[in-house]
mmCIF file of C-alpha atoms in Angstrom:
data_model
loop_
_atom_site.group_PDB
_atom_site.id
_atom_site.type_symbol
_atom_site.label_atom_id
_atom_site.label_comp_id
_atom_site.label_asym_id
_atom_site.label_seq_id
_atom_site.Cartn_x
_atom_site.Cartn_y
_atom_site.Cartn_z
ATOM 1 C CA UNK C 420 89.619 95.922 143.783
ATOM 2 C CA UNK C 421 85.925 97.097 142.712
ATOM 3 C CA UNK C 422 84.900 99.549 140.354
ATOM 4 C CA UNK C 423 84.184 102.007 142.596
ATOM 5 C CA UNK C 424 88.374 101.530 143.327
ATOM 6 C CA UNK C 425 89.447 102.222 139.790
ATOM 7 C CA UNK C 426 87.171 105.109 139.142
ATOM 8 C CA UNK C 427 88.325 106.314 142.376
ATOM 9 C CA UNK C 428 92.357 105.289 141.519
ATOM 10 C CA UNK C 429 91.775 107.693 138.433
ATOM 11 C CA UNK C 430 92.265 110.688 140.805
ATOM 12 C CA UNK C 431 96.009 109.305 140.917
ATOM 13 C CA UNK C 432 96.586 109.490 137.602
ATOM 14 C CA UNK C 433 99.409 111.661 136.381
ATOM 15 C CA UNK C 434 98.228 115.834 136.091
ATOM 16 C CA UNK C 435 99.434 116.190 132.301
ATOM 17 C CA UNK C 436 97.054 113.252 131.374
ATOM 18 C CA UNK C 437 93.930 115.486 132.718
ATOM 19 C CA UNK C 438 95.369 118.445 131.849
ATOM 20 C CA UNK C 439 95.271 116.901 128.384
ATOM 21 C CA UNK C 440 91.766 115.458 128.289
ATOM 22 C CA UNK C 441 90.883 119.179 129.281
ATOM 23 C CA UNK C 442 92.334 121.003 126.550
ATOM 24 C CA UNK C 443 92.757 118.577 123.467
ATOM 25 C CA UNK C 444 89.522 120.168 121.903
ATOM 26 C CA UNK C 445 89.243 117.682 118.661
ATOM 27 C CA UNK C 446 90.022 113.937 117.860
ATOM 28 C CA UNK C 447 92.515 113.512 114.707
ATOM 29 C CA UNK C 448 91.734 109.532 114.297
ATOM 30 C CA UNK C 449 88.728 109.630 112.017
ATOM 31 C CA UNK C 450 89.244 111.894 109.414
ATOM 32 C CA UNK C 451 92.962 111.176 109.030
ATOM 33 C CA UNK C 452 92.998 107.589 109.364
ATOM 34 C CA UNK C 453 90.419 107.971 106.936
ATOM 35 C CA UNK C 454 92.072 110.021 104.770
ATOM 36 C CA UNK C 455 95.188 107.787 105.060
ATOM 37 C CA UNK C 456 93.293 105.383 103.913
ATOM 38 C CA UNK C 457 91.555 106.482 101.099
ATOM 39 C CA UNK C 458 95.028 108.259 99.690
ATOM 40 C CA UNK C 459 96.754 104.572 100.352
ATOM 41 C CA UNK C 460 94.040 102.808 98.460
ATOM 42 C CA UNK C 461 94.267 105.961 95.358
ATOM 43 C CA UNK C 462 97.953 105.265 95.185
ATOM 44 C CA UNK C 463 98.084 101.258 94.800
ATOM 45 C CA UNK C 464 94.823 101.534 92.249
ATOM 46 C CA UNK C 465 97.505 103.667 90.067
ATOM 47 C CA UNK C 466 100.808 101.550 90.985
ATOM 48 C CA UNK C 467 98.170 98.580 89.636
ATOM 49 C CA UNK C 468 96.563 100.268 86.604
ATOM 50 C CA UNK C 469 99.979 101.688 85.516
ATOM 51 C CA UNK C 470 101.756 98.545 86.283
ATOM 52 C CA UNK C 471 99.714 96.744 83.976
ATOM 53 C CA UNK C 472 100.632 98.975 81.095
ATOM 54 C CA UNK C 473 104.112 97.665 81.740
ATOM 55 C CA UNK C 474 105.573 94.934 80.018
ATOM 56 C CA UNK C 475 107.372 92.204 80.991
ATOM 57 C CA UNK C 476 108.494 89.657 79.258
ATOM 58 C CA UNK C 477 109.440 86.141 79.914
ATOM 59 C CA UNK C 478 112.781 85.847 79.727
ATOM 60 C CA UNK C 479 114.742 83.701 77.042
ATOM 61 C CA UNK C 480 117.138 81.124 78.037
ATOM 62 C CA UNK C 481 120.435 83.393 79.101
ATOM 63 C CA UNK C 482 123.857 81.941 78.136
ATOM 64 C CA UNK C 483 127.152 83.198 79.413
ATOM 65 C CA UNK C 484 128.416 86.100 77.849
ATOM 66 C CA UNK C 485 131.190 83.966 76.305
ATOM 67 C CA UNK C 486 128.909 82.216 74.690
ATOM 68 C CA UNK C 487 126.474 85.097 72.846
ATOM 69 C CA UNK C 488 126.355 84.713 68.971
ATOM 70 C CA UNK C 489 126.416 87.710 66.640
ATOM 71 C CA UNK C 490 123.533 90.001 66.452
ATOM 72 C CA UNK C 491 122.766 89.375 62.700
ATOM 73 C CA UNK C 492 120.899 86.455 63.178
ATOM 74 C CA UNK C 493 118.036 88.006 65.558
ATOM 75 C CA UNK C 494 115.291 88.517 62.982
ATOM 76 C CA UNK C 495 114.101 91.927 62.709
ATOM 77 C CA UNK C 496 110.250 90.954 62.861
ATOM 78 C CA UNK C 497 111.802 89.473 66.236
ATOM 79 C CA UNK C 498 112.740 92.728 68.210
ATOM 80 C CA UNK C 499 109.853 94.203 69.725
ATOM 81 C CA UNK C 500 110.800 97.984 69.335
ATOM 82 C CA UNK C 501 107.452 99.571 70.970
ATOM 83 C CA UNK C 502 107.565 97.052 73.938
ATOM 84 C CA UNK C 503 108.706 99.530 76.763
ATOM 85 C CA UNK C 504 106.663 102.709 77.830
ATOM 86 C CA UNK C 505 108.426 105.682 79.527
ATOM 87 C CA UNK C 506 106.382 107.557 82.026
ATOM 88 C CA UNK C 507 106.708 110.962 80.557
ATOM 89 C CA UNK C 508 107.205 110.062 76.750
ATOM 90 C CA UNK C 509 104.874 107.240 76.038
ATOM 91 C CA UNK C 510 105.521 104.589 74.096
ATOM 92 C CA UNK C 511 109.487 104.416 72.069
ATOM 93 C CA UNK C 512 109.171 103.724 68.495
ATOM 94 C CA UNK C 513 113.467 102.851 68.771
ATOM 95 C CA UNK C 514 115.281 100.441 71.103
ATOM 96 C CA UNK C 515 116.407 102.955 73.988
ATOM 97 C CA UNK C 516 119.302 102.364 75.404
ATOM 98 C CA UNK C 517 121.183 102.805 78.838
ATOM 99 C CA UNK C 518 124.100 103.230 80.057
ATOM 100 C CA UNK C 519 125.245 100.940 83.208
ATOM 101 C CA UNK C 520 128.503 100.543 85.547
ATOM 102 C CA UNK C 521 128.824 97.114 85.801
ATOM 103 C CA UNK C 522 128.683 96.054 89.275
ATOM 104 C CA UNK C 523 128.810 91.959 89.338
ATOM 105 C CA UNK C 524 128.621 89.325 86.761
ATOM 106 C CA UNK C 525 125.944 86.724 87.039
ATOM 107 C CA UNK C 526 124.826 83.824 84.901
ATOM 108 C CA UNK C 527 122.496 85.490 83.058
ATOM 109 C CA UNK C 528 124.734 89.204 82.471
ATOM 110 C CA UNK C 529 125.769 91.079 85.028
ATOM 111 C CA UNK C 530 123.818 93.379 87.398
ATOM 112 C CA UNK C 531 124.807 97.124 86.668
ATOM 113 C CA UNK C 532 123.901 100.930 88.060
ATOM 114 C CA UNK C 533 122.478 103.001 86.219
ATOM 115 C CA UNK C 534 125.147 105.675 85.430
ATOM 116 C CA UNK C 535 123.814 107.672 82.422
ATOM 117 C CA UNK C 536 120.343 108.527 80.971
ATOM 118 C CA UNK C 537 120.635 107.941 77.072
ATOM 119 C CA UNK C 538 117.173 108.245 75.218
ATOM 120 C CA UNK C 539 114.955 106.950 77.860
ATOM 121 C CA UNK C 540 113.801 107.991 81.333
ATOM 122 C CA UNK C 541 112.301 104.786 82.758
ATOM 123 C CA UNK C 542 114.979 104.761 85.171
ATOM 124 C CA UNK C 543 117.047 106.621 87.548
ATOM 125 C CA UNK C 544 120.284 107.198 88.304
ATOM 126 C CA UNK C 545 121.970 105.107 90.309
ATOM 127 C CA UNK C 546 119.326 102.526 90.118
ATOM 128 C CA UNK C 547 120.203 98.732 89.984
ATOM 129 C CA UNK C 548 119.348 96.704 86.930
ATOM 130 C CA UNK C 549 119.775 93.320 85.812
ATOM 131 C CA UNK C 550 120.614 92.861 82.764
ATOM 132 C CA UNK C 551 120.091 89.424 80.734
ATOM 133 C CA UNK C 552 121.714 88.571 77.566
ATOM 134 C CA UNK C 553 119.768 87.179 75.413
ATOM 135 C CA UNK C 554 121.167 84.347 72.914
ATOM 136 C CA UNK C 555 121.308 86.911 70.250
ATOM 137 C CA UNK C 556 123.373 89.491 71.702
ATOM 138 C CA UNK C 557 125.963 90.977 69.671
ATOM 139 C CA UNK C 558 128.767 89.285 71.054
ATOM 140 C CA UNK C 559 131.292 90.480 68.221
ATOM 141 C CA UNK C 560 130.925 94.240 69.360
ATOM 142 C CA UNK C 561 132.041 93.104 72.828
ATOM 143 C CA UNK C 562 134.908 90.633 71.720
ATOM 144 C CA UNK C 563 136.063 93.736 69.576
ATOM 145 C CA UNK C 564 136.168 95.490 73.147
ATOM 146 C CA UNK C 565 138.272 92.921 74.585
ATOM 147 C CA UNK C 566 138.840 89.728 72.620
ATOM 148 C CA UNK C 567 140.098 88.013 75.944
ATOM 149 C CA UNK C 568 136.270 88.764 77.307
ATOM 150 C CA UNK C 569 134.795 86.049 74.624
ATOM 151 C CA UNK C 570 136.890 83.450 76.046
ATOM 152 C CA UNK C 571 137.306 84.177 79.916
ATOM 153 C CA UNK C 572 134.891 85.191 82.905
ATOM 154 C CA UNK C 573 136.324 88.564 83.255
ATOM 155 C CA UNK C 574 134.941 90.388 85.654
ATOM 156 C CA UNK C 575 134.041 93.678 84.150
ATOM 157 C CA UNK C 576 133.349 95.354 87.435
ATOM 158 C CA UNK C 577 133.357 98.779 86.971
ATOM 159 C CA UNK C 578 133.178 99.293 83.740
ATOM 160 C CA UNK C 579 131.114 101.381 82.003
ATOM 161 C CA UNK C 580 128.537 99.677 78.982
ATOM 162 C CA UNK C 581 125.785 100.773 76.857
ATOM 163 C CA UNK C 582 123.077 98.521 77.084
ATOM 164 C CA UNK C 583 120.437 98.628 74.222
ATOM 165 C CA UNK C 584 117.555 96.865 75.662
ATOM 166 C CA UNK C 585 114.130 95.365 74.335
ATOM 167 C CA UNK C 586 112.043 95.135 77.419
ATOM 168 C CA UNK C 587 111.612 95.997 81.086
ATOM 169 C CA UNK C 588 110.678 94.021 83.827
ATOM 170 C CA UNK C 589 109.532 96.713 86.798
ATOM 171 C CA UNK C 590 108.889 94.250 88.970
ATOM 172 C CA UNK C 591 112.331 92.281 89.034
ATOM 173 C CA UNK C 592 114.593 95.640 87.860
ATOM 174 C CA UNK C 593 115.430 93.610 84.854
ATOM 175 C CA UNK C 594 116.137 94.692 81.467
ATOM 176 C CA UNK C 595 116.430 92.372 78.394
ATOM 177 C CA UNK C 596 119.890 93.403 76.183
ATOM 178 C CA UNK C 597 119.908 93.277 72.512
ATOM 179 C CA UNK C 598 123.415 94.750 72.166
ATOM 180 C CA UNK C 599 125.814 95.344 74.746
ATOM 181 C CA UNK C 600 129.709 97.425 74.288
ATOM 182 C CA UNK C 601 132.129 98.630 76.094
ATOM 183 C CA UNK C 602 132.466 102.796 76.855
ATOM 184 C CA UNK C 603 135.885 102.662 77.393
ATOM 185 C CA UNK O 545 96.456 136.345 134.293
ATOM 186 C CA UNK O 546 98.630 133.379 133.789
ATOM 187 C CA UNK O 547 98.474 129.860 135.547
ATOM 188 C CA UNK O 548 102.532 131.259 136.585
ATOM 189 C CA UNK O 549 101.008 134.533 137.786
ATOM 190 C CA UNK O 550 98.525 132.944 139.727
ATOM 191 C CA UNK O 551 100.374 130.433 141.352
ATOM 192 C CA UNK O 552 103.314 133.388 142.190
ATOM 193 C CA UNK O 553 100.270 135.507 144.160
ATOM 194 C CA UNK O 554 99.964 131.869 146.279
ATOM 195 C CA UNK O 555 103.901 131.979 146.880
ATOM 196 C CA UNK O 556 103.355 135.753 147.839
ATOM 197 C CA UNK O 557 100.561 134.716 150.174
ATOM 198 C CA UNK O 558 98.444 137.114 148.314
ATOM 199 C CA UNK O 559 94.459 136.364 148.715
ATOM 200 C CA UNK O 560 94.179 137.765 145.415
ATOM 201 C CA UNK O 561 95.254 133.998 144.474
ATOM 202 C CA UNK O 562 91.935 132.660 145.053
ATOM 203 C CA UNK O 563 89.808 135.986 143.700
ATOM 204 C CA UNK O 564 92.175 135.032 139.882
ATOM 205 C CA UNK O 565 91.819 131.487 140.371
ATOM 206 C CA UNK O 566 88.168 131.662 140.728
ATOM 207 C CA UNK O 567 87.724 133.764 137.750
ATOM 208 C CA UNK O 568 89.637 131.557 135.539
ATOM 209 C CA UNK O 569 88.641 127.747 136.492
ATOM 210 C CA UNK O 570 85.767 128.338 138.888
ATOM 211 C CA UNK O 571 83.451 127.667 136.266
ATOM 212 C CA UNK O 572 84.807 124.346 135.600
ATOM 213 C CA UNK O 573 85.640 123.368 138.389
ATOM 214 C CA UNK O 574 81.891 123.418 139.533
ATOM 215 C CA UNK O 575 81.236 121.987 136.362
ATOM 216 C CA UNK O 576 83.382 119.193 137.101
ATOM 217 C CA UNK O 577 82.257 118.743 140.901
ATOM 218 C CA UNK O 578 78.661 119.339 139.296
ATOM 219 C CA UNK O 579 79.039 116.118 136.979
ATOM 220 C CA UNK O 580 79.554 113.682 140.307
ATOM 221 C CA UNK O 581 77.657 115.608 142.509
ATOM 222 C CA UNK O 582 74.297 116.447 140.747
ATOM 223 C CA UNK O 583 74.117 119.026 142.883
ATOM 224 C CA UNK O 584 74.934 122.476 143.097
ATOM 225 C CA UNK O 585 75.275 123.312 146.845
ATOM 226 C CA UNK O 586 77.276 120.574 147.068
ATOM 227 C CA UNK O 587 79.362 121.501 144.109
ATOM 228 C CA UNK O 588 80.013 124.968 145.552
ATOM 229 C CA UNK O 589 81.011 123.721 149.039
ATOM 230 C CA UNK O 590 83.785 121.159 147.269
ATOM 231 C CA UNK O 591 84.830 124.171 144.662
ATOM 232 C CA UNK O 592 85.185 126.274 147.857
ATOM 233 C CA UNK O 593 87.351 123.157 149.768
ATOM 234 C CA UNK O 594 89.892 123.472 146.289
ATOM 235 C CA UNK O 595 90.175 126.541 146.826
ATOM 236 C CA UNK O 596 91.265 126.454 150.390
ATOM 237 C CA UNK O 597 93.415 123.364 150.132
ATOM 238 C CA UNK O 598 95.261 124.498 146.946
ATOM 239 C CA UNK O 599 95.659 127.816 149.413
ATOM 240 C CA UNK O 600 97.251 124.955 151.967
ATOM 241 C CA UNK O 601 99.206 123.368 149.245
ATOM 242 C CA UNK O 602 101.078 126.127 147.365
ATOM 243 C CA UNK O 603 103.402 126.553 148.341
ATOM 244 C CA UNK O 604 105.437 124.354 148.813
ATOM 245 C CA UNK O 605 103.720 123.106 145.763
ATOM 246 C CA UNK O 606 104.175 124.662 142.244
ATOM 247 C CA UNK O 607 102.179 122.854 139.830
ATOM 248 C CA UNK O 608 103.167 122.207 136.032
ATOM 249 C CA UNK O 609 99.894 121.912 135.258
ATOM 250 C CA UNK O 610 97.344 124.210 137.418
ATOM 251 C CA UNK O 611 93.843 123.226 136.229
ATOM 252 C CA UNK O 612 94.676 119.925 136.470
ATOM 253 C CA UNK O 613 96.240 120.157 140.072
ATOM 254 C CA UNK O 614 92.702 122.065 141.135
ATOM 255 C CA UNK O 615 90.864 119.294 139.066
ATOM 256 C CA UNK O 616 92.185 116.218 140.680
ATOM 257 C CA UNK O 617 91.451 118.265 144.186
ATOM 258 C CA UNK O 618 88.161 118.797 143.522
ATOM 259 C CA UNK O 619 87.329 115.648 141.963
ATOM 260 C CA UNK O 620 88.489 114.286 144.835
ATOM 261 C CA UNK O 621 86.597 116.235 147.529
ATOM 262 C CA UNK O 622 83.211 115.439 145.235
ATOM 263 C CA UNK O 623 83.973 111.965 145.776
ATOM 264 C CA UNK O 624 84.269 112.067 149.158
ATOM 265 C CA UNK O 625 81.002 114.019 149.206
ATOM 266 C CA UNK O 626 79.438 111.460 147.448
ATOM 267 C CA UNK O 627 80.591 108.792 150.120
ATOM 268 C CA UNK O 628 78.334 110.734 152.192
ATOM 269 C CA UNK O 629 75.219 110.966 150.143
ATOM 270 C CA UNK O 630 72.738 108.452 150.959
ATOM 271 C CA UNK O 631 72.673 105.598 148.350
ATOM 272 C CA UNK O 632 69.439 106.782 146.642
ATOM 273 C CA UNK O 633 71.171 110.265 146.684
ATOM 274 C CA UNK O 634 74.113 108.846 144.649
ATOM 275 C CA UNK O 635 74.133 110.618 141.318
ATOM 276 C CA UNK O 636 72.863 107.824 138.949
ATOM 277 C CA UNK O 637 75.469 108.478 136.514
ATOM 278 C CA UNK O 638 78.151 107.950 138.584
ATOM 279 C CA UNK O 639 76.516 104.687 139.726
ATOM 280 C CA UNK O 640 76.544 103.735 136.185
ATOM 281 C CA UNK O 641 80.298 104.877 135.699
ATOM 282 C CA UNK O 642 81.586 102.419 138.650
ATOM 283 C CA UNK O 643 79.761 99.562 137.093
ATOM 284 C CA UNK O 644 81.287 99.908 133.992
ATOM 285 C CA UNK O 645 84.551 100.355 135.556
ATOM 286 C CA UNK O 646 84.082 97.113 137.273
ATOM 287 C CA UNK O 647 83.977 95.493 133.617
ATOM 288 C CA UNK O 648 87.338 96.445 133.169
ATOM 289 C CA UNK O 649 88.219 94.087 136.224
ATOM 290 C CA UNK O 650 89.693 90.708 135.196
ATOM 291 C CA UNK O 651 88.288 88.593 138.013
ATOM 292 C CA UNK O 652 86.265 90.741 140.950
ATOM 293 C CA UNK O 653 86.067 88.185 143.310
ATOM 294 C CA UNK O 654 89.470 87.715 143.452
ATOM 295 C CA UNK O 655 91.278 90.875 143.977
ATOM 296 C CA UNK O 656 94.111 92.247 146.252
ATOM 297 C CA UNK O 657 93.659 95.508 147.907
ATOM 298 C CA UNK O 658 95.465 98.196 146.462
ATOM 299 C CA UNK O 659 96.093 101.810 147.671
ATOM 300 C CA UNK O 660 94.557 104.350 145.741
ATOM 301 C CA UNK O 661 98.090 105.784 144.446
ATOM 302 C CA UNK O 662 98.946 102.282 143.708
ATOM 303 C CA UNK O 663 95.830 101.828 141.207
ATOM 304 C CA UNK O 664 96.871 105.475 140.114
ATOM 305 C CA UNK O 665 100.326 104.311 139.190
ATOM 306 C CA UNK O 666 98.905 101.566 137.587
ATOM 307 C CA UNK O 667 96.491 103.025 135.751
ATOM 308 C CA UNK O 668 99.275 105.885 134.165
ATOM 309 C CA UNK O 669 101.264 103.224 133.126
ATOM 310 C CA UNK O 670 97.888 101.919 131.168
ATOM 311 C CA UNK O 671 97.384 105.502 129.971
ATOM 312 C CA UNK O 672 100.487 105.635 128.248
ATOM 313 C CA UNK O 673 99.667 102.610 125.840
ATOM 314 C CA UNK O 674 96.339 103.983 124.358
ATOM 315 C CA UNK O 675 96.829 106.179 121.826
ATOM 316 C CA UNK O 676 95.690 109.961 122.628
ATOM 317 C CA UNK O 677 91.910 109.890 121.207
ATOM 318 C CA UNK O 678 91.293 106.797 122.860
ATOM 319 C CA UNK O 679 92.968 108.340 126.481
ATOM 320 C CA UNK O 680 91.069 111.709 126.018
ATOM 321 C CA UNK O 681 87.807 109.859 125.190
ATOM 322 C CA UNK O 682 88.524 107.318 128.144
ATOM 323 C CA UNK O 683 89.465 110.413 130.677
ATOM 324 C CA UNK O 684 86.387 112.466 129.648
ATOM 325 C CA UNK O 685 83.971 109.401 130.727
ATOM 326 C CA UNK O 686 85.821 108.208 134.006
ATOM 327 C CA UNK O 687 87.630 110.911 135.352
ATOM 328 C CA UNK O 688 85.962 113.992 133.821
ATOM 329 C CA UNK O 689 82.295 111.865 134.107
ATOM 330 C CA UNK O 690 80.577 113.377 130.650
ATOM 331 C CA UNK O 691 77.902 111.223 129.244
ATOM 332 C CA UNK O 692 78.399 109.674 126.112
ATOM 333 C CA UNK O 693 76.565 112.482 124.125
ATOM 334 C CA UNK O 694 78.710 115.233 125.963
ATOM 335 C CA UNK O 695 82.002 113.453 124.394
ATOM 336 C CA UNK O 696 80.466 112.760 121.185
ATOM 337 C CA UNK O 697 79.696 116.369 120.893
ATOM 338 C CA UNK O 698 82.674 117.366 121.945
ATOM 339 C CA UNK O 699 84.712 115.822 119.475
ATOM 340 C CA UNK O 700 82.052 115.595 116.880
ATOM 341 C CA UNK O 701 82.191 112.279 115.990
ATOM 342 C CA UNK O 702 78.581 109.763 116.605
ATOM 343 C CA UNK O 703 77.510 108.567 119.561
ATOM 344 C CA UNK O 704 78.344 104.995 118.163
ATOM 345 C CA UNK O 705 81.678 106.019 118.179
ATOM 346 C CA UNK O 706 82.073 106.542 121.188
ATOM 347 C CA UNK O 707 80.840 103.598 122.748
ATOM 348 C CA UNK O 708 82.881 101.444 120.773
ATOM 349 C CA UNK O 709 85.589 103.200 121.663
ATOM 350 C CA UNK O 710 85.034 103.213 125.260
ATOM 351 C CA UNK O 711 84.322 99.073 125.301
ATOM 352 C CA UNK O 712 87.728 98.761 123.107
ATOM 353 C CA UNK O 713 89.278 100.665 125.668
ATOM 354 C CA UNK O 714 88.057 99.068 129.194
ATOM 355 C CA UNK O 715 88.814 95.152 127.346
ATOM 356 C CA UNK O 716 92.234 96.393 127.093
ATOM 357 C CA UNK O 717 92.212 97.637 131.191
ATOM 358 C CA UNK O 718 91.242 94.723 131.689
ATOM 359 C CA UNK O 719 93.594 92.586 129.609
ATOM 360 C CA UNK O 720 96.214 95.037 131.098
ATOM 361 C CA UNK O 721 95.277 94.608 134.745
ATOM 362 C CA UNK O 722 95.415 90.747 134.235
ATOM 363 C CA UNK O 723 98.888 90.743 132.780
ATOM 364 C CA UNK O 724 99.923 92.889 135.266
ATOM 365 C CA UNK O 725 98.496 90.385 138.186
ATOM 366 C CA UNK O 726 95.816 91.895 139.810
ATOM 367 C CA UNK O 727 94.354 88.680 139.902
ATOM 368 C CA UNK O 728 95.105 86.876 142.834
#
């Protein structure tokens, strides 16, 4: 086969391929590949700028829920109250808090959906959080709940908590509890 | 009038057929024979050979796609003129056209002889792996025969362009061609 045999082969070619080269009067790859591009690149220099204005925290040792001693000994000076920042409000000067339906208990807490909004709107509903416990979680408001709870792993699948939280991690879903009860 | 009106006058064996078809692709059609031929006599004569064989062909014909029915006829007839030109007749630029399609070979001296609807076959199969800018740009050099600057302008993007485009394109033909064992 030459040259001269392809170009010639080309007259074989199927009529809607021609038909096509005759009327398609403009090329879309440049400018919106381009475009593409450039609106890609705009979006992950804000995902990166406002990610950074994010905290996250390393995370304390977690100890199982059992195990959580009372909430009076976190030092106040200790409870970062300003460390999350909500999209549309800015910075929180209290604690917000969040109410989740426990879907699995792990090591650290339990993983939980987000099933009601309370003074924040860093997340959505419906969205999946982990939740850690820190040491200093107020394990008496929870044993009040259910004293069998400070003793046992129950599985409190399902069940409905407020979560009062002191940071966020956006990259892990992660929230840090200070207090955690029961809804009922 | 309608490609479906015109082709219905060629069912109804009604001369008027080639007075509509005339006034509606003549024009490129000699523009077309005109780009292989160089040369406007002989343009006219293989404008005036579509016309009579599409008068042969329809029916029992009925094109989907009209132009490009009379387009691949009179392509087809300008090649065949060509074959008769005397080689330092031979438009240049079609000279120049076959030697870049013979880049686009994987090895020449080793090649099976295919039928031309063969190589067509193959090469619609190619076709339908580029994406559409690089087929319409690929179809308006080899089967259509603009120059470089007549696609550029076309489409409005650079010269540059274009030639990348086009050496992109004929590596792949040839990558295709190999995989698909034209080598021998």
């Amino acid at each position: 086969m030459t040259g001269k045999d392809l170009f010639e082969g080309l007259s074989h070619i199927d009529e809607r391929y021609i038909e096509e080269a005759e009327t398609a009067k403009s090329i879309s790859f440049p400018w919106l590949k381009v475009g593409a591009v450039a609106a890609c690149f705009c979006l992950l220099l804000c995902a990166f700028f406002y990610g950074n204005h994010a905290q996250s925290e390393t995370l304390p040792d977690v100890e199982n829920l059992l195990q959580i001693p009372p909430a009076a000994s976190i030092p106040p000076s200790e409870t970062p109250t300003e460390s999350i920042s909500v999209p549309n409000q800015g910075p929180v000067s209290e604690v917000p808090s969040v109410i989740l339906r426990v879907e699995q208990m792990t090591d650290e807490g339990f993983v939980g959906i987000v099933a009601e909004l309370v003074d924040t709107d860093v997340f959505d509903l419906g969205m999946e959080l982990n939740v850690v416990l820190p040491q200093h979680t107020n394990q008496n408001i929870i044993a009040e709940a259910d004293s069998e709870f400070k003793s046992q792993a129950v599985d409190y699948k399902g069940v409905c908590v407020l979560v009062r939280f002191i940071s966020y991690d956006r990259d892990t879903n992660t929230i840090v509890a200070e207090f955690v009860q029961e809804k009922g | 009038m309608t490609d479906a009106q015109i082709i219905a006058l060629f069912w109804d064996r009604d001369e008027e057929a080639i007075r509509q078809t005339h006034a509606v692709y003549g024009q490129r059609l000699h523009r077309l024979a005109d780009q292989i031929l160089r040369s406007p006599q002989d343009s006219e004569e293989s404008v005036s050979d579509t016309y009579l064989k599409a008068w042969e062909t329809i029916p029992p014909q009925r094109p989907a796609f009209f132009y490009a029915y009379l387009a691949k006829i009179c392509r087809n007839f300008a090649l065949g003129r060509l074959e008769m030109q005397s080689a330092a007749k031979r438009n240049a630029q079609i000279v120049e056209l076959t030697r870049e399609m013979e880049l686009s070979i994987p090895d020449p001296a080793h090649q099976r002889a295919l039928e031309g609807d063969q190589i067509g076959e193959l090469l619609n199969r190619f076709l339908a792996t580029l994406s559409r800018d690089n087929r319409l740009i690929f179809l308006r050099r080899y089967w259509y025969a603009d120059s470089v600057a007549e696609i550029a302008a076309r489409y409005r993007i650079s010269e540059s362009k274009v030639k990348t485009q086009l050496h992109r394109t004929r590596n792949k033909l040839r990558n295709y061609l190999a995989k698909e064992g034209i080598t021998v």
